[in-house]
Amino acid sequence: MPDESRGFLGTTLPKSKIELSGLAATLLVRPETCAPGVHPANPALRPRDPQPSEMLIFTSPMPSNPTPEPISADLGARSGLDAVNGGSRFLRACLRKPVDRTPVWFLRQAGRYMPEYMAVRRHHTLLEICKRPQLAAEVTITAAEKLDVDAAIIFADLLLPLPTMGLDFEFQAGEGPVVHKPLRTPEDIQRLRSDRAGELSYVAEAIDLVVTHFKDRIGIIGFIGSPFTLASYMIEGGGSRNYVHTKTLMYRQPAAWHMLLEKLVVVLREYAAQQVAAGADVIQIFDSWAGALSVADYRDFVLPITRTLVREVQALGVPVIYFGVDTASLLPAMRETGADVLGLDWRTPLNEAWRKLDYSCAVQGNLDPITLFADPELIRDRVRQILTEAGGRPGHIFNLGHGIVPGTPVEHVQQVVRFVREFVPAGGTLG
Ligand code: CP3
C-alpha cells in the first residue's frame, strides 16, 4: 500500500488548514450580499491569505443587455492587481494584464500518459484518487512540477456532483463514465436533490493542500462542469454521438429542462464556492459537448442559464475560464456568458477566433493535442504559429485545444513548455 502522507516529490503534504466540515450549510448564502472576494458566509474563509498585490476585488461585468462590454480599462480596479508586478503570470493573463511571458498549462495534464499517475492508478480507482485529498493533491502537484507549468488544475472529475443529486455512475474500462439510471422523464428530474453539494468538500480539501504546496508560485485552477454538458451526461447516461435524448427533452419538455439546469446551477455554484474558499484562483467551466448544439439552440436553451452560473462564480471573486470543443460557430454566443477567458479548440486558427470575439476577452489554447505525437521540429512550428497569431497581446494562455491523450510522449509536453518560454514575439515584449 502506498503511504498517502508522502508525495511523489518526497515531501510530506501538510494537513488541511481550513476546517471544511459544515461549510456546505454556510455556502447557501447568496454572494451578492458581501464584498467581492470575501467568502459570502464567513469572511474568515477568504480563499488564500491575500498578498497586498493579489487582493482580488473582482466584480464581474453584468451588462443588462446581452451584448458583452469589452473588458478593458477597469480591469485593474476589478482585480485589484498591481498593474506591473502583482499576481501570478497565469492569473494576470486571465485578466488581460501584461505578463513577462505567455503562461502555459495543459488540459488533462495529470492523466494516463504520465507514468507517475499510472503508478497511483495501479493501486487506486479514479474515484478513489478524486475522493482522497492527499492522493488528488499529490497527482495534481506531481504533474504541475514535472511539466513546470504556470497553473495546476485540481485532480477531480466533471461528474462528481452527480451522486450528490441522486444519480450514481461508474467508470467502465474503455467506455468512460456510465450513469446507472439516466434521466428520461420530468419526474426523474423532479426527484433530483440540489442540497448535498457539501458532500464534495474533499475536492476543496485537495485544493487546500495544493495551495499550501505552491503558495503563489503558480495559478491554482478549480473546475466544474457546465449545466449543458452535465445535463447531457445525466440524460444520455454516458458519451453520445447525436444527443438524441438530451435534445428531445430540451425541445419537448422545456420546463423540465430548465428545472434540471436550475438544479445543476444551485449545486455547481456551491461546489465552486467551496473550491474558491479553499484557494482556487480561477474556476474553469467545462462545456465539453457544447459543440453539439446549433447557435440557435445554444442561445435558446443553454446561454441564459450558463450566463447566470458564470456571474455567480465571478461573484465569488475569481475569473472564469469557459471551455468547449468544436465551438467555432458558438464563440460569439459563448462570449455573452461574460466569461473572462474562452477556451479555444484547434479547429479555428487562434487569431481568427480571437478576432471573432473582438479581442473582448482573454483566450486559452489552442494546439491540437495530437500534434504532441509529431517530431519536436513540427511541434515547435505549431507552437510558434499559435504564439505568433496571439501577437503578444495581453490575455493569451497557451494550452491545448482539448486534453492530452494516453500514449502522448511526456518529453514532448515538456518541450512545449520550453518552446513557449523561449518565444519572443516580433516587435518586443508581451503586453
Ligand atoms: O489534469 C487533469 O485535467 C485531470 C483532471 C480531470 C479529470 N477529468 C480526471 C480524469 C479533469 C479536468 C476532468 C474533466 C472531465 N471529465 C471532462 C471535461 C474535460 C474534457 O475532456 O472535455 C469530462 C468530459 C469528464 C468525464 C470523463 N472522465 C470522461 C469522458 C472520461 C473518460 C475519458 C478517457 O480519457 O477515458 C473520464 C475519465 C478521467 N477523468 C480520466 C482522468 C485522468 C482518465 C481515466 C482514468 O484515469 O482511468
Short mmCIF file of C-alpha atoms and ligand atoms in Angstrom, two decimals, residues 106-112 117 121 126 153-159 171 176-177 223 229 233 286 288-289 323 325 402-403 406, ligand 1:
data_model
loop_
_atom_site.label_atom_id
_atom_site.label_comp_id
_atom_site.label_asym_id
_atom_site.label_seq_id
_atom_site.Cartn_x
_atom_site.Cartn_y
_atom_site.Cartn_z
CA PHE A 106 -2.32 21.66 -20.31
CA LEU A 107 -5.82 20.24 -20.26
CA ARG A 108 -5.63 16.84 -18.53
CA GLN A 109 -2.01 17.39 -17.57
CA ALA A 110 -2.38 14.71 -14.86
CA GLY A 111 -3.57 11.70 -16.81
CA ARG A 112 -2.78 8.29 -18.18
CA TYR A 117 -0.15 8.94 -12.49
CA ARG A 121 -3.80 4.26 -10.68
CA LEU A 126 -10.11 7.01 -10.48
CA ILE A 153 -5.72 22.11 -12.30
CA ILE A 154 -7.09 20.18 -9.37
CA PHE A 155 -7.40 16.46 -10.00
CA ALA A 156 -11.12 15.67 -9.90
CA ASP A 157 -13.78 14.69 -12.42
CA LEU A 158 -16.62 16.53 -14.07
CA LEU A 159 -19.21 14.03 -12.91
CA PHE A 171 -16.17 4.48 -14.90
CA GLY A 176 -15.76 6.22 -19.90
CA PRO A 177 -18.46 7.17 -17.42
CA PHE A 223 -13.27 23.37 -12.11
CA THR A 229 -22.57 19.13 -20.53
CA TYR A 233 -24.36 13.03 -19.27
CA PHE A 286 -16.05 22.69 -18.93
CA SER A 288 -17.04 19.98 -23.47
CA TRP A 289 -20.06 18.96 -25.52
CA PHE A 323 -14.16 25.92 -22.38
CA VAL A 325 -14.86 21.75 -28.07
CA HIS A 402 -8.55 19.52 -25.69
CA GLY A 403 -6.99 17.09 -23.20
CA PRO A 406 -2.90 8.41 -23.39
O1 CP3 B 1 -5.19 17.14 -15.24
C1 CP3 B 1 -6.41 16.96 -15.48
O2 CP3 B 1 -7.02 17.64 -16.31
C2 CP3 B 1 -7.09 15.85 -14.74
C3 CP3 B 1 -8.34 16.20 -14.04
C4 CP3 B 1 -9.59 15.88 -14.83
C5 CP3 B 1 -10.17 14.58 -15.00
N1 CP3 B 1 -11.37 14.74 -15.63
C6 CP3 B 1 -9.64 13.29 -14.50
C7 CP3 B 1 -9.89 12.11 -15.36
C8 CP3 B 1 -10.42 16.80 -15.46
C9 CP3 B 1 -10.23 18.31 -15.63
C10 CP3 B 1 -11.54 16.06 -15.95
C11 CP3 B 1 -12.69 16.71 -16.60
C12 CP3 B 1 -13.63 15.87 -17.36
N2 CP3 B 1 -14.14 14.65 -17.02
C13 CP3 B 1 -14.26 16.29 -18.55
C14 CP3 B 1 -14.08 17.63 -19.20
C15 CP3 B 1 -12.81 17.70 -19.92
C16 CP3 B 1 -12.87 17.15 -21.28
O3 CP3 B 1 -12.10 16.20 -21.53
O4 CP3 B 1 -13.61 17.68 -22.10
C17 CP3 B 1 -15.11 15.26 -18.96
C18 CP3 B 1 -15.94 15.26 -20.21
C19 CP3 B 1 -15.03 14.24 -17.98
C20 CP3 B 1 -15.77 12.95 -17.93
C21 CP3 B 1 -14.82 11.83 -18.14
N3 CP3 B 1 -13.91 11.41 -17.18
C22 CP3 B 1 -14.64 11.05 -19.30
C23 CP3 B 1 -15.40 11.21 -20.60
C24 CP3 B 1 -13.62 10.13 -19.00
C25 CP3 B 1 -13.12 9.04 -19.88
C26 CP3 B 1 -12.23 9.64 -20.91
C27 CP3 B 1 -10.96 8.86 -21.08
O5 CP3 B 1 -9.95 9.52 -21.30
O6 CP3 B 1 -11.01 7.63 -20.97
C28 CP3 B 1 -13.17 10.38 -17.69
C29 CP3 B 1 -12.09 9.67 -17.00
C30 CP3 B 1 -10.97 10.51 -16.47
N4 CP3 B 1 -11.12 11.62 -15.71
C31 CP3 B 1 -9.56 10.25 -16.63
C32 CP3 B 1 -8.89 11.25 -15.93
C33 CP3 B 1 -7.40 11.40 -15.75
C34 CP3 B 1 -8.92 9.10 -17.39
C35 CP3 B 1 -9.33 7.81 -16.88
C36 CP3 B 1 -8.52 7.11 -15.80
O7 CP3 B 1 -7.56 7.61 -15.17
O8 CP3 B 1 -8.89 5.96 -15.57
#
